[in-house]
Coordinates of C-alpha atoms in Angstrom, one line a residue:
X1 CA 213.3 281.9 176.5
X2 CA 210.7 280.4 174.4
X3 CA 211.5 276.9 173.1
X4 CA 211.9 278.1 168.8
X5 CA 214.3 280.1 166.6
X6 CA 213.9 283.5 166.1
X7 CA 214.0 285.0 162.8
X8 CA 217.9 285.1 162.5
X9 CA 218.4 281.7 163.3
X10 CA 215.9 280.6 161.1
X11 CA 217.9 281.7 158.6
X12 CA 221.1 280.5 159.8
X13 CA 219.4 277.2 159.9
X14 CA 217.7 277.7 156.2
X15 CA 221.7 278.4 154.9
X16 CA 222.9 275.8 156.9
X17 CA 220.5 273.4 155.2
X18 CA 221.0 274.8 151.5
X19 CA 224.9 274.5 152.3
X20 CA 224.6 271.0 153.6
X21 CA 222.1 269.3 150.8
X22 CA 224.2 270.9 148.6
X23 CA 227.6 270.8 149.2
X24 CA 227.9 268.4 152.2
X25 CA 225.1 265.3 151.3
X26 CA 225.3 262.1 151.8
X27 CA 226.5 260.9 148.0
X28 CA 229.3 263.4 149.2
X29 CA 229.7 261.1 152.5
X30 CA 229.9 257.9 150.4
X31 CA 232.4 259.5 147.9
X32 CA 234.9 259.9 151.2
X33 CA 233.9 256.5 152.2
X34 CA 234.2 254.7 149.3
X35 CA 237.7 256.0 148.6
X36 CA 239.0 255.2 152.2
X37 CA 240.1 259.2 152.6
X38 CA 242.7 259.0 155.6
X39 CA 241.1 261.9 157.2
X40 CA 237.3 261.0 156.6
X41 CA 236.5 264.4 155.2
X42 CA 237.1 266.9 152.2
X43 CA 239.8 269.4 153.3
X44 CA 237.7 271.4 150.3
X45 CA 234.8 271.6 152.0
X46 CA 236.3 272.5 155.7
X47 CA 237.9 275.7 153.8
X48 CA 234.0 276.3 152.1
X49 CA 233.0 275.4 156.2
X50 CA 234.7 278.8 156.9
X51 CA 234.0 280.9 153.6
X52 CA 230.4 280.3 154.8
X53 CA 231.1 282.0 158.4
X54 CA 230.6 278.7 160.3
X55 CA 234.2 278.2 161.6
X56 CA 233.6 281.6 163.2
X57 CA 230.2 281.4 164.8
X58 CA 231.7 281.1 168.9
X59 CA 234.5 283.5 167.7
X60 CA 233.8 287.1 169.3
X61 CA 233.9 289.7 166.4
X62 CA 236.6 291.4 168.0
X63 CA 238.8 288.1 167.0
X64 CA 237.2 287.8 163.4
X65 CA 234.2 285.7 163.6
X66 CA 230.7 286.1 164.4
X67 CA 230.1 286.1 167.8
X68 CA 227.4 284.1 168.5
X69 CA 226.4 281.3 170.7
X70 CA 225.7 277.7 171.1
X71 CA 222.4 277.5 169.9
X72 CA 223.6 279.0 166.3
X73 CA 226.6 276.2 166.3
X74 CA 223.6 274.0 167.1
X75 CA 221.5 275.2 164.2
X76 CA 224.9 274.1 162.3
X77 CA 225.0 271.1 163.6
X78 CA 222.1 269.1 163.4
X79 CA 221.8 269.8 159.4
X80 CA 225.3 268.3 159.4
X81 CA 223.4 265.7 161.0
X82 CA 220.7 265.7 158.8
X83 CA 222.9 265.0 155.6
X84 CA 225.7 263.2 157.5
X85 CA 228.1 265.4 156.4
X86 CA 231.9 264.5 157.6
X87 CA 233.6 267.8 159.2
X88 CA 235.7 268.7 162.0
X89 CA 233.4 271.2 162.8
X90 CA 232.2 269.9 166.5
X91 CA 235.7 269.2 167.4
X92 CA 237.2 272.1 166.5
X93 CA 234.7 275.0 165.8
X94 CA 232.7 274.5 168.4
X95 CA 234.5 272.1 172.0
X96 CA 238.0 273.1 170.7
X97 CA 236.8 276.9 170.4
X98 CA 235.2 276.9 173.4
X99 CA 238.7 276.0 175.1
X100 CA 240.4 278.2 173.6
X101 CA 238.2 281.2 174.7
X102 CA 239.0 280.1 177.7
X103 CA 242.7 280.4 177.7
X104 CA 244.9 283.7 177.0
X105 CA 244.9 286.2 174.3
X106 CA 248.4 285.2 172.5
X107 CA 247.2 281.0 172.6
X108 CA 243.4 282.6 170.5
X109 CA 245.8 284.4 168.0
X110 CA 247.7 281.8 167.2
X111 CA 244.8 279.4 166.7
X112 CA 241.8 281.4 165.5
X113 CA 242.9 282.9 162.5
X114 CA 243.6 278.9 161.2
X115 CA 240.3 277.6 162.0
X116 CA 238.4 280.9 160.8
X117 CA 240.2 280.4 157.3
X118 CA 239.4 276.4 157.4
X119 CA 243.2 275.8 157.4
X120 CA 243.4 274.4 160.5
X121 CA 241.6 271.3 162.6
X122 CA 241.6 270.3 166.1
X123 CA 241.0 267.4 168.3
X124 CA 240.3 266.9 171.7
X125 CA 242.5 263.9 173.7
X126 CA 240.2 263.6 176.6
X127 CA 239.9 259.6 177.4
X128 CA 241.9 257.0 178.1
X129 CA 240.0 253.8 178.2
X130 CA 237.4 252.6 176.0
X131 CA 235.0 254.4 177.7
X132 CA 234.2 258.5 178.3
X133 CA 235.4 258.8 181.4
X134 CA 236.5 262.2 182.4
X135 CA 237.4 262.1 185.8
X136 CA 239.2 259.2 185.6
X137 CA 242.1 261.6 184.0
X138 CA 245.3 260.3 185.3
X139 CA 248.1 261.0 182.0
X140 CA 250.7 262.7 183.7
X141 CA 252.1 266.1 182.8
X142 CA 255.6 266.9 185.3
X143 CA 257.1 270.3 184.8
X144 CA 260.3 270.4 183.2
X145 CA 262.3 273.6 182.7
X146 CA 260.2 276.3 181.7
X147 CA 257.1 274.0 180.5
X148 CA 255.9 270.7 180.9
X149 CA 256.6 267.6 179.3
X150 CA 253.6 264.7 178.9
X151 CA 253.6 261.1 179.3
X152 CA 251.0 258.6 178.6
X153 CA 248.1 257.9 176.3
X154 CA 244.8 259.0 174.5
X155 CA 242.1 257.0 173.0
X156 CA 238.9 257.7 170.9
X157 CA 240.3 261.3 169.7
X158 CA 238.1 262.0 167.0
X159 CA 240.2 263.9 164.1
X160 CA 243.1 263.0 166.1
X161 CA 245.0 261.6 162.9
X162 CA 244.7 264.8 160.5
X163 CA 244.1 267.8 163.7
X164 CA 247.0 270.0 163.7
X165 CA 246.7 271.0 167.7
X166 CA 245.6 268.6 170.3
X167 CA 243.9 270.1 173.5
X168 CA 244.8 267.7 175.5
X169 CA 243.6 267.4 179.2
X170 CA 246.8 266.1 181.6
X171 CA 247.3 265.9 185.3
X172 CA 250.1 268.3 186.8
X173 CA 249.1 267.0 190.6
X174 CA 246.8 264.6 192.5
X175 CA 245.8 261.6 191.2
X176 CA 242.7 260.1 188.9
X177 CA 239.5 260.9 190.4
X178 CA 240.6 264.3 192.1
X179 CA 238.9 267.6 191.0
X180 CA 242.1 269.6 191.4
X181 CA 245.2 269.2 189.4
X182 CA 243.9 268.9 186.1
X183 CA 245.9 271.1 183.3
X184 CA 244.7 272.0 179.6
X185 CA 247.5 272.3 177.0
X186 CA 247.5 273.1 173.2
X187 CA 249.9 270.7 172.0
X188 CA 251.1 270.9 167.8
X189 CA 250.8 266.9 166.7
X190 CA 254.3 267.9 164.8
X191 CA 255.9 267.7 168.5
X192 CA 258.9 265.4 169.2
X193 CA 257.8 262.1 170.8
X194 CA 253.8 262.6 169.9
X195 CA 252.2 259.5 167.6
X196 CA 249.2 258.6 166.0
X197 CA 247.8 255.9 165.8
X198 CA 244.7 256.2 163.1
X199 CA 241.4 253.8 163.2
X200 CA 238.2 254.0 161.3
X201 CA 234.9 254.3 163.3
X202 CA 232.2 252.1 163.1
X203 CA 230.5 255.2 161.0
X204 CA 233.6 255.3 158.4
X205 CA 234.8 258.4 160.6
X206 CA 238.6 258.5 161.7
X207 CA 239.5 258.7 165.2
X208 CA 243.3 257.6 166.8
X209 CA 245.0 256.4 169.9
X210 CA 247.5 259.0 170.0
X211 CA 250.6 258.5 172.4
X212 CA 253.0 260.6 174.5
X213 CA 256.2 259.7 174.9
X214 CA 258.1 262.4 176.8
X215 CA 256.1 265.6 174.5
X216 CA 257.7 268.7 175.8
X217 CA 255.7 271.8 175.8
X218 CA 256.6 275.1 176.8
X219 CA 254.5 277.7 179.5
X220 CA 252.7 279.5 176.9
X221 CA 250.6 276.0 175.7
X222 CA 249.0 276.5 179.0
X223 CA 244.9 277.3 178.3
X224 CA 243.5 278.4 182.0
X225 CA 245.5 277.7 184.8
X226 CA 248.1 275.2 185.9
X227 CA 246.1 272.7 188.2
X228 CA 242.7 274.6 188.0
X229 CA 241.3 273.3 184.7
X230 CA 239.0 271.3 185.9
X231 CA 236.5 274.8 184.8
X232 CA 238.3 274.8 181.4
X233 CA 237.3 271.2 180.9
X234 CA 233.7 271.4 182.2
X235 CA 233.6 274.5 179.7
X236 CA 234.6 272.3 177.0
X237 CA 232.9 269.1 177.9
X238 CA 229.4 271.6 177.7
X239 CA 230.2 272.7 174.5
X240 CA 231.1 269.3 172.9
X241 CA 227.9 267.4 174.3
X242 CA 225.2 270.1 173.5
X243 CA 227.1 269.9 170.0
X244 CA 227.0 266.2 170.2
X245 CA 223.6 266.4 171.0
X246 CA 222.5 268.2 168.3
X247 CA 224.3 266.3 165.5
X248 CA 222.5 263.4 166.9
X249 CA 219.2 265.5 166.8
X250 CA 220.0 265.9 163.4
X251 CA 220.6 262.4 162.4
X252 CA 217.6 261.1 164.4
X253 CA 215.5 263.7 161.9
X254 CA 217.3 262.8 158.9
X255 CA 216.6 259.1 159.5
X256 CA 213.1 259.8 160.3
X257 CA 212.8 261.8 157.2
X258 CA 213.3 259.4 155.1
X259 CA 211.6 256.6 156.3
X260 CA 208.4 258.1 156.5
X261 CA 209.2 259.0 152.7
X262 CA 209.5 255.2 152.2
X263 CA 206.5 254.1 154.0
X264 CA 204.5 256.7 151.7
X265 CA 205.7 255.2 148.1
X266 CA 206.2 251.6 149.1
X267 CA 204.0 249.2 147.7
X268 CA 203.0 245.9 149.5
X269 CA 200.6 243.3 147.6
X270 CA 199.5 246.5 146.1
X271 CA 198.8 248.7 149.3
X272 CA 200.8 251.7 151.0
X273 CA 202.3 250.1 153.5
X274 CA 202.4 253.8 155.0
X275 CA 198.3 253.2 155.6
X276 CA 199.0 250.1 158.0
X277 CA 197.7 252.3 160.9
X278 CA 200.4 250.0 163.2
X279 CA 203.1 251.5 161.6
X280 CA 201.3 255.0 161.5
X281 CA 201.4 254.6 165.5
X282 CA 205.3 253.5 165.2
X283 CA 205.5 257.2 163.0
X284 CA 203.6 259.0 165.4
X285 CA 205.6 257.8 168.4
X286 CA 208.5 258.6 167.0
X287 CA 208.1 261.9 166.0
X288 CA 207.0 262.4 169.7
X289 CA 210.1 261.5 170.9
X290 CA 212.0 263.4 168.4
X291 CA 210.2 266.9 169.1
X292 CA 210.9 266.4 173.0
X293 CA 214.6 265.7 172.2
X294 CA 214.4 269.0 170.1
X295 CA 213.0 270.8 173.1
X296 CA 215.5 269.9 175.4
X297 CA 218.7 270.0 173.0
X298 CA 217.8 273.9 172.2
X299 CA 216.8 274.5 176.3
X300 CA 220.1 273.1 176.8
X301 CA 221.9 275.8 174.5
X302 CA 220.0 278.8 175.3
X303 CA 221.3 278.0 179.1
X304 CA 224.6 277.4 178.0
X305 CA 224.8 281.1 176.7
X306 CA 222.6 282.3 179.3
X307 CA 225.7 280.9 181.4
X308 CA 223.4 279.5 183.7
X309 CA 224.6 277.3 186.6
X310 CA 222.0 274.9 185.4
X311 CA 223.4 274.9 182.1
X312 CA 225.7 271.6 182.7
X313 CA 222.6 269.6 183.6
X314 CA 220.4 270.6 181.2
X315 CA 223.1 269.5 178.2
X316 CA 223.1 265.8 180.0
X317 CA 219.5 265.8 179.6
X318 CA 220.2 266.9 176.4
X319 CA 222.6 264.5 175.0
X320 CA 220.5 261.7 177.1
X321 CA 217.5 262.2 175.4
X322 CA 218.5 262.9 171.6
X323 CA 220.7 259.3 172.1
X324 CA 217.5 257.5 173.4
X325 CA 215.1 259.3 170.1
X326 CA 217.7 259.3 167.6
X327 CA 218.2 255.7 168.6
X328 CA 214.9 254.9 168.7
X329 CA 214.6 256.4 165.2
X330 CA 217.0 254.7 162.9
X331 CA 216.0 251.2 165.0
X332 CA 212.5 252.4 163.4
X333 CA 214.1 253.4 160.5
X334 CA 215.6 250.0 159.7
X335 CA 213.1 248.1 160.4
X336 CA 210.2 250.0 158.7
X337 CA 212.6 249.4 155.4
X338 CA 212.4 245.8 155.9
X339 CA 215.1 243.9 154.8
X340 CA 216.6 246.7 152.3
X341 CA 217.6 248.4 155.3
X342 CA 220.4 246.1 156.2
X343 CA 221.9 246.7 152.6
X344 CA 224.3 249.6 151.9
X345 CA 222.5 250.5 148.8
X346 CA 219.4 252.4 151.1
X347 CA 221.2 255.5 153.5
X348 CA 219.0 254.5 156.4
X349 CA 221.7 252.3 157.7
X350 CA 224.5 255.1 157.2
X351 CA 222.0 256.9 159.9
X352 CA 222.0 254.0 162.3
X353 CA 226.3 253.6 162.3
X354 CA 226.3 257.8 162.9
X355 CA 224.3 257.1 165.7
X356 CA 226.3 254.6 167.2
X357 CA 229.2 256.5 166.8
X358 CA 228.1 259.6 167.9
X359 CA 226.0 257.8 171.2
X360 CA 229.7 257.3 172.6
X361 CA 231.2 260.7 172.1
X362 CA 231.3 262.4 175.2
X363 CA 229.5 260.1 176.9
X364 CA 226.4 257.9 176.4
X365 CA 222.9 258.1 177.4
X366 CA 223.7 255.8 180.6
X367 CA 226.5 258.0 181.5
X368 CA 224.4 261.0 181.3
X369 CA 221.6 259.5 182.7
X370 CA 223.6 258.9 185.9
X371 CA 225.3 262.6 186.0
X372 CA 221.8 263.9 186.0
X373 CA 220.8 261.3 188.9
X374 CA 223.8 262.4 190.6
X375 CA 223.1 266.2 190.1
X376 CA 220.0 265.6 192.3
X377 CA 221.5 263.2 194.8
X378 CA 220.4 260.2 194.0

C-alpha cells in the first residue's frame, strides 16, 4: 500500500485536528495540570471523545462503532499528540479494544457500549517492575471454584487510578519467561481485595501500582483462552505500540512545529536567528528524521490490518524510530529556544516530558531495538 492517506483518512485526520486545537489543546492540558485533576483528564471531553465517533473506530459496526483499523486510530492519535491532549483513548479505545475483540461475544457487550458512549475507561496492568518487560509475567492467577482468584502486583498502569476494568495479564501455569500459561482477564477495579495506588508521571499524566490481594473473578472474565493468551497479548501489545508510536509521532511534529515557528520571529542583535544556516541544517535534519518515522509508523499500521505476519516487527521499528525522532526533536526543540525552553511559561518543554513519558510505554527504543535484532537472529 502506498505510504499516504487516502481521501477518507485525510479527513479523519482534518476532524481530528479541528477537534483537537479546539477542544483538546494544550491551554486545555495546563488547565488539568495546574489544578492537580486526580485522573489527569476531563471526563467532559472523553464523553465529546465518543460523540465524535473516536471511541468506536476498532469497534466492528455490527457492535456500534465504525469499523475501521489501526491506521484511522493512528490518524487519532498523533493529533492528540500534536496538542498533547490528556485521554484515555490509547489505553482503552484502541490496546484495551483490541483485547476485547479478541475475547467472547457476552465480555464485548458488556464493555463496548461503555467505552462507545465515553462512560467508561480502561487500563492495561501489564508490568511488574520498573521496566516493560512482558515476558517476564509471573503474577499468579490459581483457579478457585468456578473462576480464578489473582495475587500479586502491577506497576506503570497508565489510567490505572480512574479505569473502571483492568485487563490484566496473569499466569495460570508455568513460570516467568514461559510462552504458555499466560491468561487475560477483565477485572472491575470495584473488586474485593483490588487497590490503587495513584502517581503522577513525569508528563503530569496519572498512572498507579495497583495491587492484588486475593481478587476473585469468575469464568466469564476470561478474554481468549485459559493458558493460551500469550496471542491475546501479542494482539494487544501490537495495538498499544503502533498507538504509542504514533502519539509520539505526533508529539515529535508538534514540537517541531513550533520551534521552527520560533526560530522564524526570534530576533538576535537584530537578525532572524532562523537565517543562521547552522540551525537551518539542525531544521532540515530534523524534519528528515521525522518524515522517516512517519513512514514507518503508518507501514506499521497498514500491516497491522493487513494482519500480516510481519506486522509485529514492523510496529517495533515503528515505535523505535518515532522514540529516536521525536526525541531528537524536542532535544532540538529545547535547545533552539535557548534558555526559555527550560521555563514552563514556553510549551516546548511540555513536549519534551510527553516524550519521556510516552518513550517508556510499551517499551523503549532499546527494547524495540533488540526485538527487531532478535526477529532476525542476531
Amino acid at each position: 500500500m502506498p505510504l499516504y492517506l487516502n481521501d477518507d483518512q485525510k479527513m479523519l485526520q482534518d476532524s481530528a485536528a479541528d477537534f483537537m486545537k479546539g477542544e483538546g489543546n494544550v491551554a486545555h492540558f495546563r488547565e488539568f495540570r495546574d489544578k492537580n485533576c486526580k485522573d489527569g483528564f476531563s471526563h467532559a471531553l472523553w464523553k465529546q471523545f465518543a460523540e465524535m465517533g473516536f471511541t468506536g473506530i476498532l469497534v466492528s459496526e455490527d457492535e456500534g462503532g465504525l469499523g475501521l483499523g489501526h491506521t484511522e486510530a493512528g490518524v487519532v492519535l498523533e493529533e492528540i499528540g500534536r496538542n498533547l491532549t490528556p485521554s484515555p483513548f490509547l489505553t482503552t479505545a484502541v490496546a484495551g479494544v483490541e483485547a476485547l475483540n479478541a475475547g467472547g461475544k457476552a465480555l464485548r457487550d458488556k464493555y463496548f457500549p461503555g467505552i462507545l458512549s465515553g462512560d467508561s475507561v480502561l487500563a492495561l496492568a501489564i508490568d511488574e517492575g520498573p521496566k516493560h518487560r512482558p515476558d517476564q509475567i509471573a503474577m499468579a492467577a490459581t483457579r478457585e471454584g468456578n473462576g480464578f482468584k489473582l495475587d500479586g502486583k502491577k506497576q506503570f498502569v497508565v489510567q490505572g487510578g480512574s479505569a473502571d476494568t483492568l485487563v490484566v495479564v496473569a499466569r495460570t501455569s508455568g513460570s516467568a519467561g514461559e510462552d504458555k500459561g499466560l491468561t487475560l482477564f477483565a477485572v472491575d477495579t470495584n473488586a474485593s481485595g483490588l487497590s490503587r495506588d495513584s502517581v503522577r508521571l513525569v508528563d503530569s499524566a496519572v498512572a498507579a501500582h495497583v495491587e492484588f490481594d486475593g481478587v476473585v473473578v469468575d469464568a466469564d472474565a476470561v478474554i481468549g483462552e485459559v493458558d493460551e493468551g500469550g496471542a491475546v497479548l501479542q494482539r494487544m501489545l501490537n495495538a498499544g505500540r503502533a498507538g504509542s508510536a504514533a502519539e509520539t509521532l505526533g508529539v515529535g511534529a508538534g514540537a517541531m512545529d513550533i520551534t521552527v515557528e520560533y526560530i522564524k520571529g526570534r530576533k538576535q542583535f537584530d537578525t532572524i536567528i532562523g537565517s543562521f544556516q547552522a540551525l537551518q541544517h539542525r531544521a532540515a535534519h530534523l524534519y528528515s528524521e521525522m518524515e522517516i518515522a512517519r513512514a514507518t509508523v503508518l507501514k506499521a499500521q497498514q500491516m497491522l490490518d493487513e494482519d500480516s505476519s510481519k506486522a509485529e516487527m514492523m510496529v517495533s521499528v515503528a515505535k523505535a524510530k518515532a522514540s529516536k525522532a521525536t526525541s531528537l526533536s524536542v532535544k532540538e526543540g529545547v535547545q533552539m529556544h535557548g534558555g526559555v525552553g527550560m521555563t514552563d511559561e514556553y510549551d516546548i518543554g511540555l513536549y519534551m516530558k510527553r516524550d519521556r513519558a510516552l518513550a517508556e510505554f510499551m517499551g523503549d527504543a532499546n527494547y524495540h531495538t533488540n526485538l527487531v535484532a532478535e526477529m532476525h537472529g542476531y
